Amino acid sequence: MKTFENNSRVVELTDVSKIFGSNEHKTSAIKHVSLHASSGELLLLLGPSGSGKTTLLTLIAGLLEPTSGTISLFGRNIESYSAKELQEIRALRIGFVFQTFLLIDSLTVAENVGIVLRFAGKTKKESRRQVIRLLRQLHIDHLANTFPQTLSQGEKQRVAVARAIANGAELIIADEPTGSLESKQGFEIIQLLKTYSKEEKRCVIIVSHDLRITEFADRILRMEDGKLIQSNE
Amino acid sequence: MDMYAVRTLRSQPLRLMLTIGGVALCIILMFFLVSVYRGVADGSVDYIRENNADLWVLQHNATNILRSSSLIQAAQGKKIRPISGVESVSPVLLILASIKKGDNERTVFLTGFDPEKGLGGPPRLKAGRSVLNDDEIVLDRAFAKKFKFKLGDTVGIQKHSLEVVGISTGTNAFVIQYAFVTLRFAQKIIGFPGLATCCLVKIKKGHPIAEAAGNIRKELPGMEVYDHETFLKNNIQEMESGFLPLLYTVAVIGAVVLTVVLSLLLSVNILEKRKDFAVLKTLGSPKGFLGRLIIEQALLISLAASAVALVFFFPLVLVIEQISPEVSTKSTVEQVITVIFVVMIMSLISSFLSIRRLRRIYTLEAFR
């Protein structure tokens, strides 16, 4: 297992807890979790449904605030970022891959991928050129002008990955990326993310309960009931 | 224009068509009411606007002829005539009268004037000629069309028969139309031969009108003397304080309905696509990006609806004028631009109302 240097850390969580509700309705979703993930690393968070994996991802992405503990994102305490800075970070430095792909049905494949480039301030023309280049690299350039409804599940997730990496994101957050795919398609997607992580030296954090993908991970963390229970570091 | 704004609307074609139709109907209503307003406003005062009189002399405290009583002795004209600068004086009597054709009776604003002097007669003639004798009448075009009167027809007023010798325009005040007879005949109708509503005064060319008006006031204390502009303004004010505000009220209701229809569609779209919006927020859509999409959608719908409304409005007006000729409309480019401008403002308001819903869409919804 490869060891990653401290100075390339993209995410670092220290004793992070997240409690939803108050008084008797209190639910502890995350309990005293500490972890880190670095550039060029593919980190796999394994755990059953309801173990707090997705909550952890949303905390890392700055979509939720921790109840206690500290989260460092790109070398800075996440609390020190303004709402606008967090929005810019999500647009420019973080890519998201969802279990159900969440492509916009009314946009073509090229427009779905290009929308994050538009968020990054690129013109329509620039983003179109960049999107076509990226789709070609992922061997889905023939789908550029088609709509998501016409695609297979595997193709949809490829497009979702293209959208996640279009801006050269330094951190990819993937929530159950193989959850809606058959084994072969699932492997292809994980392979794609692994290649991106290695070739571009990017950090990829995958949340899953799919044990078939463990072989691709640089590190595996297991979660249960909001706690990290085992690590293969 | 972002493709998402367009494509989201197009993804529900029936709903889009119904919305455009609904908004277009509101715009047609606004166009129509504004056109009726202009038509009535002009039609009601064209008689005064196009009159050649320089001064209008009325009873004390009377300010207009539309909704004000003025009765004077026609003989006052004889006192005005010798005043310095006065070229001619023509008494006019305006009364409500019923015109009979067969068993039907219709009310007109019967205007008796002196045919020799011509002042106070029909402002424009579409057909025929003005009255010369006591047994002749000129009818308004809309009135004649509605009740199927034509030149040469005989109409009855009380026990008298009159021949229709002319058809006038600019004499349709929407709720009532002008008809023109001789002063003598009008006086005979009300049974007071010496009465008039007002005296119309023509001032000699080059003579100061204000000076002549001052001289008339001195000579006839207690009478109201108005120059053309003031009298026209008085009548416009009177008309605008009447039923015309009602037209504006209905037009405003049309604009509010438009806003509600549009807000409803935009809100339904937002709710239906809330997952999309949550994803776009998660992916880092800049502040204002999603709001701009909604504004673009509102403007798109309004522009399309305005185009539809323009296509249907003018043929519709023709049909209405055929069915109800007394509905006098007047449309100008300025009116069309004004209505479309108002529609765009209402679209912006409706989009702002809908945009509030975006705040209640959370990024976490993308992870559910």
Coordinates of C-alpha atoms in Angstrom, one line a residue:
Chain A
M1 CA 0.0 0.0 0.0
K2 CA 1.4 3.4 -1.0
T3 CA 2.1 6.0 1.7
F4 CA 1.1 9.6 0.8
E5 CA 3.0 12.5 2.1
N6 CA 1.4 14.9 4.5
N7 CA 2.2 18.0 2.4
S8 CA 0.0 16.7 -0.5
R9 CA -3.1 16.3 1.7
V10 CA -6.3 17.5 0.1
V11 CA -8.6 16.6 3.0
E12 CA -8.0 16.2 6.6
L13 CA -10.7 15.5 9.3
T14 CA -9.8 15.7 12.9
D15 CA -12.3 14.3 15.5
V16 CA -15.3 15.3 13.4
S17 CA -18.8 14.7 14.7
K18 CA -22.1 15.5 13.1
I19 CA -25.3 15.5 15.1
F20 CA -28.7 16.1 13.5
G21 CA -31.7 17.4 15.5
S22 CA -31.7 18.4 19.1
N23 CA -32.7 17.1 22.6
E24 CA -34.5 13.7 22.4
H25 CA -34.6 13.8 18.6
K26 CA -30.8 14.0 18.4
T27 CA -29.1 11.6 15.9
S28 CA -25.3 11.3 15.8
A29 CA -24.5 10.7 12.1
I30 CA -20.8 11.0 12.4
K31 CA -18.9 10.2 15.6
H32 CA -15.3 11.4 16.2
V33 CA -14.0 10.6 12.8
S34 CA -10.4 11.5 11.8
L35 CA -9.1 10.8 8.4
H36 CA -7.1 12.3 5.6
A37 CA -6.8 11.9 1.8
S38 CA -4.0 13.1 -0.4
S39 CA -3.3 13.9 -4.1
G40 CA -2.9 10.8 -6.3
E41 CA -4.7 8.7 -3.8
L42 CA -7.9 6.7 -4.3
L43 CA -9.6 6.3 -0.9
L44 CA -12.4 3.9 -0.5
L45 CA -14.9 4.4 2.4
L46 CA -16.8 1.2 2.8
G47 CA -19.8 0.6 5.0
P48 CA -23.5 -0.5 5.0
S49 CA -26.4 1.8 4.4
G50 CA -26.9 4.3 7.1
S51 CA -23.4 4.1 8.4
G52 CA -22.8 7.8 7.7
K53 CA -20.7 7.5 4.5
T54 CA -22.7 10.0 2.5
T55 CA -22.9 12.5 5.4
L56 CA -19.1 12.3 5.7
L57 CA -18.8 13.1 1.9
T58 CA -21.1 16.1 2.3
L59 CA -19.0 17.4 5.2
I60 CA -15.8 17.0 3.2
A61 CA -17.4 18.9 0.3
G62 CA -18.4 21.7 2.6
L63 CA -22.1 21.1 2.0
L64 CA -22.7 20.5 5.8
E65 CA -21.0 22.0 8.8
P66 CA -19.6 19.6 11.4
T67 CA -21.0 19.8 14.9
S68 CA -17.5 19.4 16.4
G69 CA -14.0 18.8 15.1
T70 CA -12.2 20.4 12.3
I71 CA -12.1 19.8 8.5
S72 CA -9.2 21.0 6.5
L73 CA -9.8 21.3 2.7
F74 CA -7.0 22.1 0.4
G75 CA -4.9 23.1 3.4
R76 CA -7.3 25.5 5.0
N77 CA -9.9 25.0 7.7
I78 CA -13.2 24.7 5.9
E79 CA -14.9 27.1 8.4
S80 CA -12.6 29.9 7.2
Y81 CA -14.0 29.7 3.7
S82 CA -16.9 32.1 2.8
A83 CA -20.0 30.7 1.1
K84 CA -18.8 32.2 -2.2
E85 CA -15.4 30.6 -1.8
L86 CA -17.0 27.2 -1.1
Q87 CA -19.1 27.6 -4.2
E88 CA -16.0 28.4 -6.2
I89 CA -14.2 25.4 -4.7
R90 CA -17.1 23.1 -5.7
A91 CA -17.1 24.6 -9.2
L92 CA -13.4 24.6 -9.8
R93 CA -11.6 22.1 -7.5
I94 CA -14.2 19.4 -6.6
G95 CA -15.9 17.0 -8.9
F96 CA -18.9 15.0 -8.0
V97 CA -20.1 11.6 -9.1
F98 CA -23.5 10.3 -7.9
Q99 CA -25.0 6.9 -7.7
T100 CA -27.9 7.8 -10.0
F101 CA -25.7 9.9 -12.2
L102 CA -27.9 13.0 -11.9
L103 CA -27.4 14.2 -15.4
I104 CA -29.7 17.0 -16.5
D105 CA -32.2 15.3 -18.9
S106 CA -33.0 18.4 -20.9
L107 CA -29.3 19.0 -21.8
T108 CA -27.2 17.0 -24.2
V109 CA -24.2 15.1 -23.1
A110 CA -21.9 17.9 -24.2
E111 CA -24.0 20.5 -22.4
N112 CA -24.1 18.4 -19.2
V113 CA -20.3 18.2 -19.1
G114 CA -19.9 21.7 -20.3
I115 CA -22.1 23.2 -17.6
V116 CA -19.3 23.0 -14.9
L117 CA -17.0 24.8 -17.3
R118 CA -19.6 27.5 -17.7
F119 CA -19.6 27.7 -13.9
A120 CA -15.8 28.2 -14.0
G121 CA -16.3 31.2 -16.3
K122 CA -15.5 29.6 -19.6
T123 CA -17.3 30.8 -22.7
K124 CA -19.7 28.5 -24.6
K125 CA -17.2 28.1 -27.4
E126 CA -14.2 27.3 -25.1
S127 CA -16.2 24.9 -23.0
R128 CA -17.6 23.1 -26.1
R129 CA -14.0 22.6 -27.5
Q130 CA -12.8 21.3 -24.1
V131 CA -15.8 19.1 -23.7
I132 CA -15.3 17.4 -27.1
R133 CA -11.6 16.8 -26.3
L134 CA -12.5 15.2 -23.0
L135 CA -15.3 13.1 -24.4
R136 CA -12.9 11.8 -27.0
Q137 CA -10.4 10.8 -24.3
L138 CA -13.2 8.9 -22.6
H139 CA -14.3 7.4 -25.9
I140 CA -17.8 8.9 -25.7
D141 CA -17.4 11.7 -28.1
H142 CA -20.0 10.1 -30.4
L143 CA -22.6 10.7 -27.7
A144 CA -21.9 14.5 -27.5
N145 CA -25.2 15.6 -29.0
T146 CA -27.4 12.9 -27.5
F147 CA -29.6 13.3 -24.5
P148 CA -29.1 11.3 -21.3
Q149 CA -32.4 9.4 -21.6
T150 CA -31.0 7.6 -24.6
L151 CA -27.8 6.4 -22.9
S152 CA -27.1 3.1 -21.1
Q153 CA -26.4 3.2 -17.4
G154 CA -22.7 2.7 -18.1
E155 CA -22.6 5.5 -20.6
K156 CA -24.5 7.8 -18.2
Q157 CA -21.9 7.2 -15.5
R158 CA -19.1 7.9 -18.0
V159 CA -20.7 11.2 -18.8
A160 CA -21.0 11.9 -15.0
V161 CA -17.3 11.2 -14.6
A162 CA -16.5 13.4 -17.5
R163 CA -18.5 16.2 -15.8
A164 CA -16.6 15.6 -12.6
I165 CA -13.2 15.8 -14.1
A166 CA -13.9 18.5 -16.8
N167 CA -12.5 21.3 -14.7
G168 CA -9.4 19.3 -13.7
A169 CA -10.9 18.8 -10.2
E170 CA -8.2 18.2 -7.5
L171 CA -10.7 16.2 -5.4
I172 CA -13.3 13.8 -6.8
I173 CA -16.2 12.8 -4.5
A174 CA -18.0 9.8 -5.7
D175 CA -21.1 8.6 -3.8
E176 CA -21.8 4.9 -4.7
P177 CA -20.6 5.4 -8.3
T178 CA -21.1 1.7 -9.1
G179 CA -24.4 1.3 -7.3
S180 CA -26.6 1.4 -10.4
L181 CA -24.2 -0.4 -12.7
E182 CA -23.5 -4.0 -13.7
S183 CA -20.1 -5.4 -12.6
K184 CA -18.3 -4.8 -15.9
Q185 CA -19.6 -1.2 -16.2
G186 CA -18.8 -0.6 -12.5
F187 CA -15.2 -1.8 -13.0
E188 CA -14.8 0.5 -16.0
I189 CA -15.9 3.5 -14.0
I190 CA -13.7 2.7 -11.1
Q191 CA -10.8 2.1 -13.5
L192 CA -11.5 5.5 -15.0
L193 CA -11.4 7.2 -11.6
K194 CA -8.3 5.3 -10.7
T195 CA -6.5 6.4 -13.9
Y196 CA -7.5 10.0 -13.3
S197 CA -6.2 9.8 -9.8
K198 CA -2.9 8.3 -10.8
E199 CA -2.2 10.1 -14.1
E200 CA -3.4 13.5 -13.0
K201 CA -2.3 13.1 -9.3
R202 CA -5.7 13.8 -8.0
C203 CA -7.5 12.7 -4.9
V204 CA -10.5 10.5 -5.3
I205 CA -12.7 9.6 -2.4
I206 CA -15.3 6.9 -3.1
V207 CA -18.1 5.9 -0.8
S208 CA -19.5 2.5 -1.5
H209 CA -20.8 -0.7 0.0
D210 CA -19.6 -2.6 -3.1
L211 CA -16.8 -5.0 -2.0
R212 CA -15.9 -5.8 -5.6
I213 CA -14.0 -2.5 -6.0
T214 CA -11.7 -2.8 -3.1
E215 CA -8.8 -3.9 -5.3
F216 CA -8.7 -0.5 -6.9
A217 CA -8.3 1.4 -3.6
D218 CA -5.0 2.7 -2.3
R219 CA -6.6 2.8 1.2
I220 CA -9.9 1.4 2.5
L221 CA -11.7 2.8 5.5
R222 CA -14.7 1.0 7.0
M223 CA -17.6 2.8 8.6
E224 CA -20.3 1.7 10.8
D225 CA -22.8 3.6 12.9
G226 CA -21.0 6.9 12.1
K227 CA -17.6 5.6 13.3
L228 CA -14.5 4.6 11.4
I229 CA -14.1 1.0 12.6
Q230 CA -11.2 -0.3 10.6
S231 CA -8.5 1.0 8.3
N232 CA -6.0 -0.8 6.1
E233 CA -3.5 2.0 6.2
Chain B
M1 CA -30.0 32.7 -23.3
D2 CA -29.0 29.4 -21.6
M3 CA -30.1 26.2 -23.3
Y4 CA -31.3 24.8 -20.0
A5 CA -33.9 27.6 -19.8
V6 CA -35.2 26.8 -23.3
R7 CA -35.0 23.0 -23.1
T8 CA -36.7 22.8 -19.7
L9 CA -39.7 24.7 -21.1
R10 CA -39.8 22.6 -24.2
S11 CA -39.7 19.4 -22.3
Q12 CA -43.4 19.9 -21.4
P13 CA -44.8 21.2 -24.7
L14 CA -48.5 21.1 -23.7
R15 CA -47.9 22.9 -20.5
L16 CA -45.8 25.5 -22.3
M17 CA -48.5 26.0 -25.0
L18 CA -51.2 26.4 -22.3
T19 CA -49.1 28.9 -20.4
I20 CA -48.3 30.9 -23.5
G21 CA -51.9 30.8 -24.4
G22 CA -53.0 32.0 -21.0
V23 CA -50.4 34.8 -20.9
A24 CA -51.3 35.7 -24.5
L25 CA -55.0 36.0 -23.5
C26 CA -54.0 38.4 -20.7
I27 CA -52.0 40.4 -23.1
I28 CA -54.8 40.5 -25.6
L29 CA -57.1 41.7 -22.8
M30 CA -54.6 44.4 -21.9
F31 CA -54.2 45.4 -25.6
F32 CA -58.0 45.5 -26.0
L33 CA -58.7 47.6 -22.9
V34 CA -55.9 50.1 -23.8
S35 CA -57.3 50.3 -27.3
V36 CA -60.8 50.8 -26.1
Y37 CA -59.6 53.4 -23.7
R38 CA -57.9 55.3 -26.5
G39 CA -60.8 54.9 -28.8
V40 CA -63.3 56.1 -26.2
A41 CA -61.1 58.9 -25.0
D42 CA -60.7 60.2 -28.5
G43 CA -64.3 59.4 -29.6
S44 CA -65.8 61.2 -26.6
V45 CA -63.9 64.4 -27.2
D46 CA -63.3 64.4 -31.0
Y47 CA -66.5 66.5 -31.3
I48 CA -64.8 69.2 -29.1
R49 CA -61.3 68.7 -30.4
E50 CA -62.2 69.1 -34.1
N51 CA -64.6 72.0 -33.5
N52 CA -63.5 75.3 -35.0
A53 CA -64.9 77.3 -32.1
D54 CA -62.3 79.5 -30.3
L55 CA -64.5 80.0 -27.2
W56 CA -67.2 78.0 -25.5
V57 CA -69.7 80.0 -23.4
L58 CA -71.7 78.0 -20.9
Q59 CA -73.9 78.4 -17.8
H60 CA -72.3 79.4 -14.5
N61 CA -70.3 76.5 -13.0
A62 CA -70.6 74.2 -16.0
T63 CA -67.2 72.9 -17.0
N64 CA -67.9 70.4 -19.8
I65 CA -70.7 69.1 -22.0
L66 CA -70.2 65.4 -21.3
R67 CA -71.5 65.2 -17.7
S68 CA -72.5 68.8 -16.8
S69 CA -75.8 70.6 -17.1
S70 CA -75.7 73.9 -18.9
L71 CA -78.8 75.7 -20.0
I72 CA -78.6 79.3 -21.4
Q73 CA -80.8 81.5 -23.4
A74 CA -79.8 81.2 -27.0
A75 CA -80.4 84.9 -27.2
Q76 CA -77.2 85.4 -25.2
G77 CA -75.5 85.0 -28.6
K78 CA -76.9 88.3 -29.7
K79 CA -75.2 89.9 -26.7
I80 CA -71.9 88.2 -27.6
R81 CA -71.9 89.0 -31.3
P82 CA -71.2 92.8 -31.0
I83 CA -68.2 92.3 -28.6
S84 CA -64.9 93.4 -30.0
G85 CA -63.1 90.6 -31.9
V86 CA -66.1 88.3 -32.2
E87 CA -66.6 87.0 -35.8
S88 CA -69.6 84.7 -35.3
V89 CA -71.6 83.1 -32.5
S90 CA -73.5 79.8 -32.8
P91 CA -75.7 78.4 -30.1
V92 CA -75.7 74.7 -29.7
L93 CA -78.2 72.5 -27.8
L94 CA -77.2 69.0 -26.7
I95 CA -80.0 66.7 -25.4
L96 CA -80.6 63.1 -24.9
A97 CA -83.2 61.9 -27.4
S98 CA -84.7 58.6 -28.5
I99 CA -84.5 57.7 -32.2
K100 CA -87.2 55.3 -33.4
K101 CA -87.0 52.8 -36.2
G102 CA -89.9 50.5 -36.4
D103 CA -90.6 49.3 -32.8
N104 CA -87.1 49.9 -31.6
E105 CA -86.0 53.0 -29.7
R106 CA -82.3 54.0 -29.4
T107 CA -80.9 56.9 -27.4
V108 CA -78.5 59.4 -28.9
F109 CA -76.8 62.6 -27.9
L110 CA -78.8 64.9 -30.1
T111 CA -76.9 68.0 -31.1
G112 CA -78.8 70.9 -32.5
F113 CA -76.6 73.5 -34.3
D114 CA -77.0 76.3 -36.7
P115 CA -76.4 74.8 -40.2
E116 CA -75.7 78.2 -41.7
K117 CA -72.8 78.9 -39.5
G118 CA -71.7 75.3 -39.3
L119 CA -70.1 75.6 -35.8
G120 CA -71.1 72.6 -33.6
G121 CA -71.9 70.3 -36.5
P122 CA -70.4 66.9 -37.2
P123 CA -66.6 67.0 -37.0
R124 CA -66.2 64.6 -40.0
L125 CA -68.6 63.1 -42.5
K126 CA -68.0 59.6 -43.8
A127 CA -70.9 59.7 -46.2
G128 CA -73.6 62.1 -47.3
R129 CA -73.7 65.7 -46.2
S130 CA -74.5 67.8 -43.1
V131 CA -78.0 68.8 -42.2
L132 CA -79.6 71.8 -44.0
N133 CA -83.2 71.5 -42.9
D134 CA -85.2 70.7 -39.8
D135 CA -86.3 67.3 -41.2
E136 CA -82.8 66.0 -41.7
I137 CA -80.4 64.2 -39.4
V138 CA -76.7 63.0 -39.4
L139 CA -76.0 59.8 -37.5
D140 CA -72.8 58.4 -36.1
R141 CA -71.2 55.7 -38.2
A142 CA -71.1 53.1 -35.3
F143 CA -74.7 53.9 -34.4
A144 CA -75.9 53.7 -38.0
K145 CA -74.0 50.4 -38.5
K146 CA -75.3 48.8 -35.3
F147 CA -78.9 49.7 -36.0
K148 CA -78.6 49.3 -39.8
F149 CA -79.4 52.9 -40.7
K150 CA -78.3 54.1 -44.1
L151 CA -78.5 57.3 -46.1
G152 CA -82.1 58.1 -47.2
D153 CA -83.7 56.1 -44.3
T154 CA -86.4 57.8 -42.3
V155 CA -86.1 57.9 -38.5
G156 CA -88.5 59.1 -35.9
I157 CA -87.9 61.4 -33.0
Q158 CA -91.0 61.9 -30.9
K159 CA -93.7 62.5 -33.6
H160 CA -91.3 63.9 -36.2
S161 CA -89.8 62.1 -39.1
L162 CA -86.3 62.9 -40.3
E163 CA -84.3 61.7 -43.3
V164 CA -80.7 60.4 -42.7
V165 CA -78.6 62.7 -44.9
G166 CA -75.1 62.0 -43.5
I167 CA -73.0 59.5 -41.5
S168 CA -70.4 61.1 -39.2
T169 CA -67.2 59.8 -37.6
G170 CA -65.4 61.0 -34.4
T171 CA -68.8 61.0 -32.8
N172 CA -68.8 57.7 -30.9
A173 CA -68.5 58.2 -27.1
F174 CA -68.8 54.4 -26.6
V175 CA -71.8 54.5 -24.2
I176 CA -73.7 57.0 -26.4
Q177 CA -73.3 58.4 -29.9
Y178 CA -73.8 61.9 -31.3
A179 CA -76.6 62.7 -33.8
F180 CA -76.9 66.1 -35.5
V181 CA -80.0 68.1 -36.3
T182 CA -80.8 71.8 -36.7
L183 CA -80.9 73.9 -33.5
R184 CA -84.5 74.8 -34.3
F185 CA -85.5 71.2 -34.4
A186 CA -83.7 70.3 -31.2
Q187 CA -85.3 73.2 -29.4
K188 CA -88.7 72.0 -30.7
I189 CA -88.0 68.6 -29.2
I190 CA -87.5 69.8 -25.7
G191 CA -90.3 72.4 -26.0
F192 CA -88.3 75.5 -25.1
P193 CA -87.5 77.3 -28.3
G194 CA -85.1 79.8 -26.8
L195 CA -82.8 77.4 -25.0
A196 CA -79.2 76.3 -25.8
T197 CA -76.5 74.4 -24.0
C198 CA -73.7 76.7 -24.9
C199 CA -72.6 79.3 -27.5
L200 CA -69.7 78.6 -29.7
V201 CA -67.8 81.7 -30.6
K202 CA -65.4 82.2 -33.5
I203 CA -62.9 85.1 -33.0
K204 CA -61.6 87.2 -35.8
K205 CA -58.3 86.2 -37.2
G206 CA -55.4 87.9 -35.4
H207 CA -57.6 89.1 -32.5
P208 CA -56.3 87.9 -29.1
I209 CA -58.6 85.2 -27.9
A210 CA -57.9 85.8 -24.2
E211 CA -58.9 89.5 -24.7
A212 CA -62.2 88.5 -26.4
A213 CA -62.9 86.0 -23.6
G214 CA -62.3 88.7 -21.0
N215 CA -64.7 91.0 -22.8
I216 CA -67.4 88.3 -22.9
R217 CA -67.0 87.7 -19.2
K218 CA -67.4 91.4 -18.6
E219 CA -70.5 91.6 -20.8
L220 CA -72.1 88.4 -19.4
P221 CA -71.1 88.2 -15.8
G222 CA -71.8 84.7 -14.3
M223 CA -71.3 82.9 -17.6
E224 CA -68.4 80.5 -18.0
V225 CA -66.1 81.2 -20.9
Y226 CA -63.5 78.7 -21.9
D227 CA -60.9 78.7 -24.7
H228 CA -60.6 75.7 -26.9
E229 CA -57.7 74.0 -25.1
T230 CA -59.2 74.5 -21.6
F231 CA -62.6 73.2 -22.6
L232 CA -61.0 70.2 -24.3
K233 CA -59.0 69.5 -21.2
N234 CA -62.1 69.9 -18.9
N235 CA -64.0 67.3 -21.0
I236 CA -61.0 64.9 -21.1
Q237 CA -60.7 65.1 -17.3
E238 CA -64.5 64.5 -16.9
M239 CA -64.4 61.5 -19.2
E240 CA -61.3 60.0 -17.5
S241 CA -62.9 60.3 -14.1
G242 CA -65.9 58.4 -15.4
F243 CA -65.9 54.8 -16.4
L244 CA -62.5 54.8 -18.0
P245 CA -60.7 54.1 -14.7
L246 CA -62.7 50.9 -14.8
L247 CA -60.9 49.9 -18.0
Y248 CA -57.6 50.5 -16.3
T249 CA -58.7 48.4 -13.3
V250 CA -59.6 45.5 -15.6
A251 CA -56.3 45.9 -17.4
V252 CA -54.4 45.8 -14.1
I253 CA -56.4 42.7 -13.2
G254 CA -55.2 41.2 -16.5
A255 CA -51.6 42.0 -15.7
V256 CA -52.0 40.4 -12.2
V257 CA -53.5 37.3 -13.7
L258 CA -50.6 37.2 -16.2
T259 CA -48.2 37.4 -13.3
V260 CA -50.0 34.6 -11.4
V261 CA -50.2 32.3 -14.4
L262 CA -46.5 32.8 -15.1
S263 CA -45.4 32.4 -11.5
L264 CA -47.4 29.2 -11.3
L265 CA -45.7 27.7 -14.3
L266 CA -42.2 28.8 -13.2
S267 CA -42.9 27.5 -9.7
V268 CA -44.1 24.1 -11.0
N269 CA -41.1 23.9 -13.2
I270 CA -38.8 24.6 -10.2
L271 CA -40.5 22.0 -8.1
E272 CA -40.4 19.4 -10.9
K273 CA -36.8 20.1 -11.6
R274 CA -35.7 20.6 -8.0
K275 CA -33.3 17.7 -8.2
D276 CA -31.6 19.4 -11.2
F277 CA -31.4 22.6 -9.3
A278 CA -29.9 20.8 -6.3
V279 CA -27.3 19.1 -8.5
L280 CA -26.4 22.4 -10.2
K281 CA -26.0 24.0 -6.7
T282 CA -23.8 21.1 -5.6
L283 CA -21.7 21.4 -8.7
G284 CA -21.0 25.0 -7.8
S285 CA -23.4 27.1 -9.9
P286 CA -22.5 30.7 -9.2
K287 CA -24.8 33.0 -7.3
G288 CA -27.5 34.3 -9.6
F289 CA -27.0 31.6 -12.2
L290 CA -30.2 29.7 -11.3
G291 CA -32.2 32.8 -10.8
R292 CA -31.1 34.0 -14.2
L293 CA -32.5 30.8 -15.7
I294 CA -35.9 31.5 -14.2
I295 CA -35.9 35.1 -15.4
E296 CA -34.9 33.9 -18.9
Q297 CA -37.8 31.5 -18.9
A298 CA -40.2 34.1 -17.8
L299 CA -39.1 36.5 -20.5
L300 CA -39.1 33.8 -23.1
I301 CA -42.7 32.9 -22.3
S302 CA -43.8 36.5 -22.3
L303 CA -42.1 37.3 -25.6
A304 CA -43.7 34.3 -27.2
A305 CA -47.1 35.2 -25.7
S306 CA -46.7 38.8 -26.9
A307 CA -46.1 37.6 -30.4
V308 CA -49.2 35.3 -30.2
A309 CA -51.3 38.1 -28.8
L310 CA -50.2 40.5 -31.6
V311 CA -51.1 37.9 -34.2
F312 CA -54.6 37.4 -32.8
F313 CA -55.4 40.9 -31.5
F314 CA -56.0 42.8 -34.7
P315 CA -58.3 40.2 -36.4
L316 CA -60.1 39.9 -33.1
V317 CA -60.7 43.7 -33.0
L318 CA -62.1 43.5 -36.5
V319 CA -64.5 40.8 -35.4
I320 CA -65.6 42.7 -32.3
E321 CA -66.2 45.9 -34.3
Q322 CA -68.4 43.9 -36.7
I323 CA -70.4 42.5 -33.8
S324 CA -70.5 45.7 -31.7
P325 CA -69.7 48.7 -33.9
E326 CA -70.1 51.1 -30.9
V327 CA -66.9 49.5 -29.4
S328 CA -64.5 52.1 -30.6
T329 CA -60.9 51.1 -30.5
K330 CA -57.7 52.8 -31.5
S331 CA -54.3 51.1 -31.5
T332 CA -51.0 52.8 -31.8
V333 CA -47.4 51.5 -31.9
E334 CA -46.8 53.3 -28.6
Q335 CA -49.7 51.4 -26.9
V336 CA -48.2 48.1 -28.1
I337 CA -44.8 49.0 -26.9
T338 CA -46.2 50.1 -23.5
V339 CA -48.2 46.9 -23.0
I340 CA -45.3 44.7 -23.9
F341 CA -43.1 46.8 -21.6
V342 CA -45.6 46.2 -18.8
V343 CA -45.8 42.5 -19.6
M344 CA -42.0 42.3 -19.3
I345 CA -42.1 44.0 -16.0
M346 CA -44.8 41.6 -14.8
S347 CA -42.7 38.7 -16.1
L348 CA -39.8 39.9 -14.0
I349 CA -42.0 40.2 -11.0
S350 CA -43.4 36.6 -11.5
S351 CA -39.9 35.3 -11.9
F352 CA -38.8 37.0 -8.7
L353 CA -41.7 35.4 -6.9
S354 CA -40.7 32.0 -8.2
I355 CA -37.0 32.5 -7.6
R356 CA -37.7 32.5 -3.8
R357 CA -38.5 28.8 -4.1
L358 CA -34.9 28.2 -5.2
R359 CA -33.7 29.2 -1.8
R360 CA -35.5 26.2 -0.3
I361 CA -33.7 23.7 -2.6
Y362 CA -30.7 22.3 -0.8
T363 CA -27.5 20.8 -2.1
L364 CA -27.9 17.8 0.1
E365 CA -31.0 16.8 -2.0
A366 CA -28.6 15.7 -4.7
F367 CA -27.3 13.0 -2.4
R368 CA -30.7 11.5 -1.5

